[in-house]
Short mmCIF file of C-alpha atoms and ligand atoms in Angstrom, two decimals:
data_model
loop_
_atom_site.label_atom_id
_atom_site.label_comp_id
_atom_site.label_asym_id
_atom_site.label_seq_id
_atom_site.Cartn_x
_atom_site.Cartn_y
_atom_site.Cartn_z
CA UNK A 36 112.78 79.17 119.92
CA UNK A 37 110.05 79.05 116.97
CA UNK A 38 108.62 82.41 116.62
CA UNK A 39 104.67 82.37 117.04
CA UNK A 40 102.61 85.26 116.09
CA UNK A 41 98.55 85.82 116.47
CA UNK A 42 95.45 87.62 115.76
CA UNK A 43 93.10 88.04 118.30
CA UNK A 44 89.52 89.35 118.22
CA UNK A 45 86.14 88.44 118.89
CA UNK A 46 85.01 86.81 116.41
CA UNK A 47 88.17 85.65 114.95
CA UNK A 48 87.49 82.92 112.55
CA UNK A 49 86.53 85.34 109.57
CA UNK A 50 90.00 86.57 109.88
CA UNK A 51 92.32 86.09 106.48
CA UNK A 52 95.13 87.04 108.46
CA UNK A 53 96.60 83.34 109.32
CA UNK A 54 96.43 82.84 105.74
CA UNK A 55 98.34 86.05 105.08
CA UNK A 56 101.31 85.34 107.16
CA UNK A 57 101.23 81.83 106.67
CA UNK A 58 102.07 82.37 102.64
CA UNK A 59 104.59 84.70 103.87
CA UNK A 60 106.26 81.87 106.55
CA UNK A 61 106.38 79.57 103.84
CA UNK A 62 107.45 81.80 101.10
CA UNK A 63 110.33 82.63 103.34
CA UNK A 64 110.92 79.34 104.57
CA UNK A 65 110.78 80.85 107.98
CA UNK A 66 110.07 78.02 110.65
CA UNK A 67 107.69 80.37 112.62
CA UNK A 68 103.66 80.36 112.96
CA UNK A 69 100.77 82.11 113.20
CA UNK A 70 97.49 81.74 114.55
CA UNK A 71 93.93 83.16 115.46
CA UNK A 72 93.30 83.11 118.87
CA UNK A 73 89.77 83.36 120.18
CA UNK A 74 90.08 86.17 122.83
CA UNK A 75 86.94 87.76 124.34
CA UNK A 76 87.01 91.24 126.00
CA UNK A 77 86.78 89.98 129.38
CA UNK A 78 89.76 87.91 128.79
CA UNK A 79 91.83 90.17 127.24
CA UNK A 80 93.67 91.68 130.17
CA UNK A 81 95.17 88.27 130.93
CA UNK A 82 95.97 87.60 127.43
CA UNK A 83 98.31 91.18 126.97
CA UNK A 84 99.58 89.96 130.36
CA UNK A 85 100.96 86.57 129.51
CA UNK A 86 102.51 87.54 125.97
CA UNK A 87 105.86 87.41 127.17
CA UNK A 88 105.43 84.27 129.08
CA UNK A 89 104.11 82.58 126.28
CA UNK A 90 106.94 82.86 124.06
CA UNK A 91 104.83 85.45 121.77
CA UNK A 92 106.89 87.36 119.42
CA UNK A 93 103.46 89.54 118.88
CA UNK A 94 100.65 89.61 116.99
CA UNK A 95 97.65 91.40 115.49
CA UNK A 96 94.89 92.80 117.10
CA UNK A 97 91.13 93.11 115.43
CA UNK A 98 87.71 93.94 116.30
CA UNK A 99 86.50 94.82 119.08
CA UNK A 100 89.86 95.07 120.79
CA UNK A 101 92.07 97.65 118.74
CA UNK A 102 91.30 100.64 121.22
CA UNK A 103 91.52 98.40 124.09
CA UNK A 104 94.77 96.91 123.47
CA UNK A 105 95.90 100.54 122.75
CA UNK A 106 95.02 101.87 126.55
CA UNK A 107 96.42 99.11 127.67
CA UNK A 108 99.61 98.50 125.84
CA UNK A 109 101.33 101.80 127.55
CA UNK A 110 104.40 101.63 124.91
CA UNK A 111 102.51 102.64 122.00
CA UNK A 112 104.66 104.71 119.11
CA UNK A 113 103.17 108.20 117.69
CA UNK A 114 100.78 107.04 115.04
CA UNK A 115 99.01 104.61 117.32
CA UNK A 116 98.75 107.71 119.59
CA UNK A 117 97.09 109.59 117.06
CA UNK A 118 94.86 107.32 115.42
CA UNK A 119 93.96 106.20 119.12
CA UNK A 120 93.60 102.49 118.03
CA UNK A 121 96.39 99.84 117.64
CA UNK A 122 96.74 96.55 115.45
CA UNK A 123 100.24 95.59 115.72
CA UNK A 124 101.81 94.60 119.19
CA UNK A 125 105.61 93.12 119.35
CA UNK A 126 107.92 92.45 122.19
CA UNK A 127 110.76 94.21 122.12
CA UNK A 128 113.15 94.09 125.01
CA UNK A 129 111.15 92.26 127.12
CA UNK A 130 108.04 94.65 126.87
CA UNK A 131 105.43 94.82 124.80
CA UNK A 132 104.84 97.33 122.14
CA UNK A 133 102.15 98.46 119.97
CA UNK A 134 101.36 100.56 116.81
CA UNK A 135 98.85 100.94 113.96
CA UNK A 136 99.69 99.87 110.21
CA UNK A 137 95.86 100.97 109.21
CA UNK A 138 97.58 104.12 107.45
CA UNK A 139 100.34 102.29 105.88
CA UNK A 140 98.29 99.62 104.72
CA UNK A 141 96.08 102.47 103.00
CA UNK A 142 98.57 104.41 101.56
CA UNK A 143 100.21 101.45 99.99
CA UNK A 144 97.44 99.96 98.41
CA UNK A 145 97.02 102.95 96.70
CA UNK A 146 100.60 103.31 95.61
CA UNK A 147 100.31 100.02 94.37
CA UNK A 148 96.74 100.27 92.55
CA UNK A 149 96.15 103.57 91.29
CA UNK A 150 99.54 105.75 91.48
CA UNK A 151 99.59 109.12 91.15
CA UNK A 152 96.38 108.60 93.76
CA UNK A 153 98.27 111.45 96.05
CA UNK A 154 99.00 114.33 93.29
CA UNK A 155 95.51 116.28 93.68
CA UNK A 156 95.48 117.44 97.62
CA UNK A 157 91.67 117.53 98.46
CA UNK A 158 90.16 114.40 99.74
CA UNK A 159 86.40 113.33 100.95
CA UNK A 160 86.63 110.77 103.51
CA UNK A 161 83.03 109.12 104.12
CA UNK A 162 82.42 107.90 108.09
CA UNK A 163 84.61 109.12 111.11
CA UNK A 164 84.79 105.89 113.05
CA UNK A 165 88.54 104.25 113.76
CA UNK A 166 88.67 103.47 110.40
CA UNK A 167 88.69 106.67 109.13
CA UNK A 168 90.81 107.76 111.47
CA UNK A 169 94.13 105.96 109.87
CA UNK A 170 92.58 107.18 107.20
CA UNK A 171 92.49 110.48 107.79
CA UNK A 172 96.20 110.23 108.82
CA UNK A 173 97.65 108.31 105.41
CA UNK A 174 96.30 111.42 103.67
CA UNK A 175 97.93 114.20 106.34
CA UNK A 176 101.12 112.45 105.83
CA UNK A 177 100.69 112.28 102.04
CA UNK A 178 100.36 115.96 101.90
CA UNK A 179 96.84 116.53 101.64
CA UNK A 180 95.45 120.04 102.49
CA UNK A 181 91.80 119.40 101.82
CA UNK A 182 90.26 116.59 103.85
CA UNK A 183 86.47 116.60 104.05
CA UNK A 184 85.38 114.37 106.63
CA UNK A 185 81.46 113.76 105.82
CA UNK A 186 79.32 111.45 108.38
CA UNK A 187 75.66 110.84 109.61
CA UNK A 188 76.64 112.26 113.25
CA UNK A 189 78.34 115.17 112.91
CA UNK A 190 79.80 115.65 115.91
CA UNK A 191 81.76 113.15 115.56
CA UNK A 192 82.95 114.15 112.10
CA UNK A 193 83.70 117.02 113.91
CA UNK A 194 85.81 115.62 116.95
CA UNK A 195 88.07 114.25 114.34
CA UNK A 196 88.35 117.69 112.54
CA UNK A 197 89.52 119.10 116.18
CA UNK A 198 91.57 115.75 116.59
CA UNK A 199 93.74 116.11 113.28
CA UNK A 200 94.02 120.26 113.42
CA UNK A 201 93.99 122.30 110.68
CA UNK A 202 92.93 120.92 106.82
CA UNK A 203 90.57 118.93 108.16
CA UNK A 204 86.64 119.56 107.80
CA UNK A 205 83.58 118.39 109.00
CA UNK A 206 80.10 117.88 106.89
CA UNK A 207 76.85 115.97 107.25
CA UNK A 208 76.24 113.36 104.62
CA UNK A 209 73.33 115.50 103.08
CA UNK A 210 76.02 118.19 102.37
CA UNK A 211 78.18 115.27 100.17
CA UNK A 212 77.13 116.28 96.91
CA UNK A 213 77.92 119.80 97.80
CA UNK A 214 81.04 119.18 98.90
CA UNK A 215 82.12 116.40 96.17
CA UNK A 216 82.74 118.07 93.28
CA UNK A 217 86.61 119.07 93.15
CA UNK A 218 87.71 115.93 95.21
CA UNK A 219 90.28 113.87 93.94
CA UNK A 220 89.94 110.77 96.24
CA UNK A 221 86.59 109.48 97.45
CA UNK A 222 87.19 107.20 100.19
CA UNK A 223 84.27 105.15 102.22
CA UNK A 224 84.80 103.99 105.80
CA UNK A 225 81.56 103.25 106.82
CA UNK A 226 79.94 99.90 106.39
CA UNK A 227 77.37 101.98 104.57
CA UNK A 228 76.61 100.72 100.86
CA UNK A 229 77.79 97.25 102.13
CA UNK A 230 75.11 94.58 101.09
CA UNK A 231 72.04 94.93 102.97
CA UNK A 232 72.50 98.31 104.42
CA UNK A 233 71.65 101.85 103.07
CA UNK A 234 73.41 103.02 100.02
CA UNK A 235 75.74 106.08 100.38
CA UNK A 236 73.87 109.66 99.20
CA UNK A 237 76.62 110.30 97.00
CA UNK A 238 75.55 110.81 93.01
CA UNK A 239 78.85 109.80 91.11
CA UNK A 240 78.26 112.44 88.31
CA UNK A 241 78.66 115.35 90.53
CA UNK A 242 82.75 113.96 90.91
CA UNK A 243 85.43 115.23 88.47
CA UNK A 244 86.30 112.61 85.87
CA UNK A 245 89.37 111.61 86.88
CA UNK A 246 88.54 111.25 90.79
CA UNK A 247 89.65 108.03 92.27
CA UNK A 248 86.94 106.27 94.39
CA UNK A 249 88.10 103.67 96.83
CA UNK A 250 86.22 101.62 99.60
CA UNK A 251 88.39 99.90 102.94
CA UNK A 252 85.12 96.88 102.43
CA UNK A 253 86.83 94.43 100.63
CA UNK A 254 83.86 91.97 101.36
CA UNK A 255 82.41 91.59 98.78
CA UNK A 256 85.54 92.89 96.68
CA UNK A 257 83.62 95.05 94.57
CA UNK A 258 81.12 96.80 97.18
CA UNK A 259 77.79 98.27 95.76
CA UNK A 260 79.88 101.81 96.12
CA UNK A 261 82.80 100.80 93.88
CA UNK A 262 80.13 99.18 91.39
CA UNK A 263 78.13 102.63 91.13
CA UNK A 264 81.45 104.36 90.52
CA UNK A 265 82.71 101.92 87.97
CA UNK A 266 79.54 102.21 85.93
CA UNK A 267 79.76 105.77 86.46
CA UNK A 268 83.27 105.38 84.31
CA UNK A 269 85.40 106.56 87.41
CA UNK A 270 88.11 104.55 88.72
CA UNK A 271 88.30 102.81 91.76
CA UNK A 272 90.32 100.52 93.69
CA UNK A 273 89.57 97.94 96.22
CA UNK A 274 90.42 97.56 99.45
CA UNK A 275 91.67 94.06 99.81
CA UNK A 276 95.41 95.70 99.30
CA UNK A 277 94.91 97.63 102.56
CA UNK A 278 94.57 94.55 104.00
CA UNK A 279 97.64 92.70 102.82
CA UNK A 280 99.92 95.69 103.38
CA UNK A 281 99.19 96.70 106.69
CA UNK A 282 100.25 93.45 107.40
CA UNK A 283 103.56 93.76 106.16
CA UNK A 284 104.98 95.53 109.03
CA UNK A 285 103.77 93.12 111.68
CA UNK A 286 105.58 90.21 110.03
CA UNK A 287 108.77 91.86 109.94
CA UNK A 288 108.90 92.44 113.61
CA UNK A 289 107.80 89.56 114.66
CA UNK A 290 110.06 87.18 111.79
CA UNK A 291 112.66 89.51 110.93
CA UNK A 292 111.88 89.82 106.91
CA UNK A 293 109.54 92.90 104.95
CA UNK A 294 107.41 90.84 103.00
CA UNK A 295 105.57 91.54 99.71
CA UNK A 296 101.87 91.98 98.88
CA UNK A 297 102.14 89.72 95.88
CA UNK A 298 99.52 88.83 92.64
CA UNK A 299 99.62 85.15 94.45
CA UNK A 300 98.99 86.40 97.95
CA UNK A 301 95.90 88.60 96.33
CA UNK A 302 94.79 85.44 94.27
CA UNK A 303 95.09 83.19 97.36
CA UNK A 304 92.74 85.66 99.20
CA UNK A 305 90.38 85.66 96.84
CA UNK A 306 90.21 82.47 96.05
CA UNK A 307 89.14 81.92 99.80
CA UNK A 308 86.83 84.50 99.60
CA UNK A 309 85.14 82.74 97.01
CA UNK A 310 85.05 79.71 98.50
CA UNK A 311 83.43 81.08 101.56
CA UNK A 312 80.38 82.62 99.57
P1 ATR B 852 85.21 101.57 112.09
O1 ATR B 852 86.26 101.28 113.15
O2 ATR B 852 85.11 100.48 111.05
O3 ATR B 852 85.39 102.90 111.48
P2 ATR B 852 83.00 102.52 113.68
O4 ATR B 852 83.94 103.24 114.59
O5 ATR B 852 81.89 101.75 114.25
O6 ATR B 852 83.79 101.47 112.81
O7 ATR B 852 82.44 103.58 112.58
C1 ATR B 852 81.47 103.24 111.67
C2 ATR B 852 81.24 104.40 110.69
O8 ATR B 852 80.20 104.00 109.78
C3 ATR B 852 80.75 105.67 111.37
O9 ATR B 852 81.20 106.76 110.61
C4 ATR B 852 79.23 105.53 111.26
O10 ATR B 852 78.53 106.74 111.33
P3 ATR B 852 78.06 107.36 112.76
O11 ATR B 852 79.30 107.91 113.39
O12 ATR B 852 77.08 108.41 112.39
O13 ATR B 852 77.47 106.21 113.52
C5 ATR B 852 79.11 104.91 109.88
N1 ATR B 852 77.84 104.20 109.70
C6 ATR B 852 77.54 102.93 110.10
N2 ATR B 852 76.27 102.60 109.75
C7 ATR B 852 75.75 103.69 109.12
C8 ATR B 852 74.48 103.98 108.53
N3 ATR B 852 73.49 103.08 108.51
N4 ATR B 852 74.31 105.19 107.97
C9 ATR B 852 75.31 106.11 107.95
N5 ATR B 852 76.53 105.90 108.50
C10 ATR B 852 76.75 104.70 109.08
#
């Protein structure tokens, strides 16, 4: 039978993710597919129902559905458990499973873009939403013993900081500049300092020269927040890699082969980010 794989959410057609695995299909020369399906929230119960009957191999799961799909999908594996959001579901022996490749996809891109991103072990994570969440556990597993979660409500900055035990801390976003100094990852979450919104209290001379600053936006590639660390002369990395490599994962369970975040895959992306400006 042809493998077919999906991504649902709601929206859905924003999502680069057909394009993703279809480079990989064809780059394989796997005779499988992929698509975006359309799947609102009151729908989604019947959807997760009839995987199995619809000859799914699995799929991806976006916005607004990742915690949903989580409570529901009762097979979920340790990380998905912890980072209480999934974005991966597979069948495997006739029941379907689910995990989170948010962290993997982080740490990767990283490994990838700036390496060496994990040898200083104090990080400031900006936002402490689901995103920062697999976040929060790329840099745990990484070895970090210094992870400042800093957000506008801080009770839930500190929920996660009760959530993820000790190492982690919790801060209001007026304390940033306080707290910013010996960091050597910056990382933003929030869809602060995305265009149109507020820009993120942070003043990029208060962080150690050699700091890496990274964003999980990768629309537009270069967020405002990566452009005032840039000009600042720090380095930074985009988040588009997150992107391709936590979808790595997925497509081996579903077609059998670990694919590769490529230059051509990255190119392709952007190239169809461009278009749609
Ligand atoms: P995600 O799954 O992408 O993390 P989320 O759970 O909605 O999305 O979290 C959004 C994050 O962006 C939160 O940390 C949120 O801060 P609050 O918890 O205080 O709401 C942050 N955020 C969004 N808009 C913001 C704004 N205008 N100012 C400051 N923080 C903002």
């Amino acid at each position: 039978m042809l493998n077919t794989a999906f991504v649902i959410g709601d929206p859905i057609s924003q999502s680069r993710s057909p394009l993703i695995h279809g480079y990989w299909l064809k780059q394989h020369g796997i005779a499988g597919s992929y698509r975006a399906i359309h799947v609102k929230q009151n729908e989604l119960g019947a959807f997760l129902n009839g995987i199995v009957d619809n000859g799914f191999a699995g799929g991806n799961v976006t916005v607004p559905h990742k915690q949903a799909v989580f409570e529901h999908v009762k097979q979920h594996d340790e990380i998905a458990e912890i980072i209480g959001a999934v974005n991966t579901v597979w069948i495997e022996d006739g029941e379907l499973r689910a995990t989170n490749t948010d962290s993997f996809g982080f740490a990767h891109n990283l490994d990838e873009r700036a390496p060496g991103w994990d040898n200083n072990h104090t990080a400031l994570v900006l936002g402490a939403g689901g995103a920062s969440r697999a976040i929060i556990h790329a840099l745990k597993t990484r070895g970090f013993t210094d992870i400042r979660v800093a957000n506008r409500g801080l009770s839930r900055a500190k929920e996660l900081a009760d959530r993820f035990g000790k190492n982690i801390s919790a801060h209001p976003l007026e304390a940033l500049n306080e707290i910013s100094g010996d960091a050597g990852l910056v990382v933003n979450t929030t869809s602060l300092g995305m265009q149109g919104e507020g820009e993120i209290p942070l003043d990029m001379q208060k962080l150690q020269s050699n700091v890496l600053v990274t964003d999980i936006v990768y629309v537009p590639l270069e967020t405002p927040f990566l452009k005032k660390a840039r000009l600042a002369g720090l380095k930074t990395a985009d988040g588009l890699g997150m992107l391709l490599h936590q979808a790595r994962p997925g497509f081996e369970k579903w077609f059998g082969v670990m694919p590769e975040a490529t230059t051509e895959l990255r190119q392709l992306i952007i190239h169809d980010m461009d278009k749609a400006k």
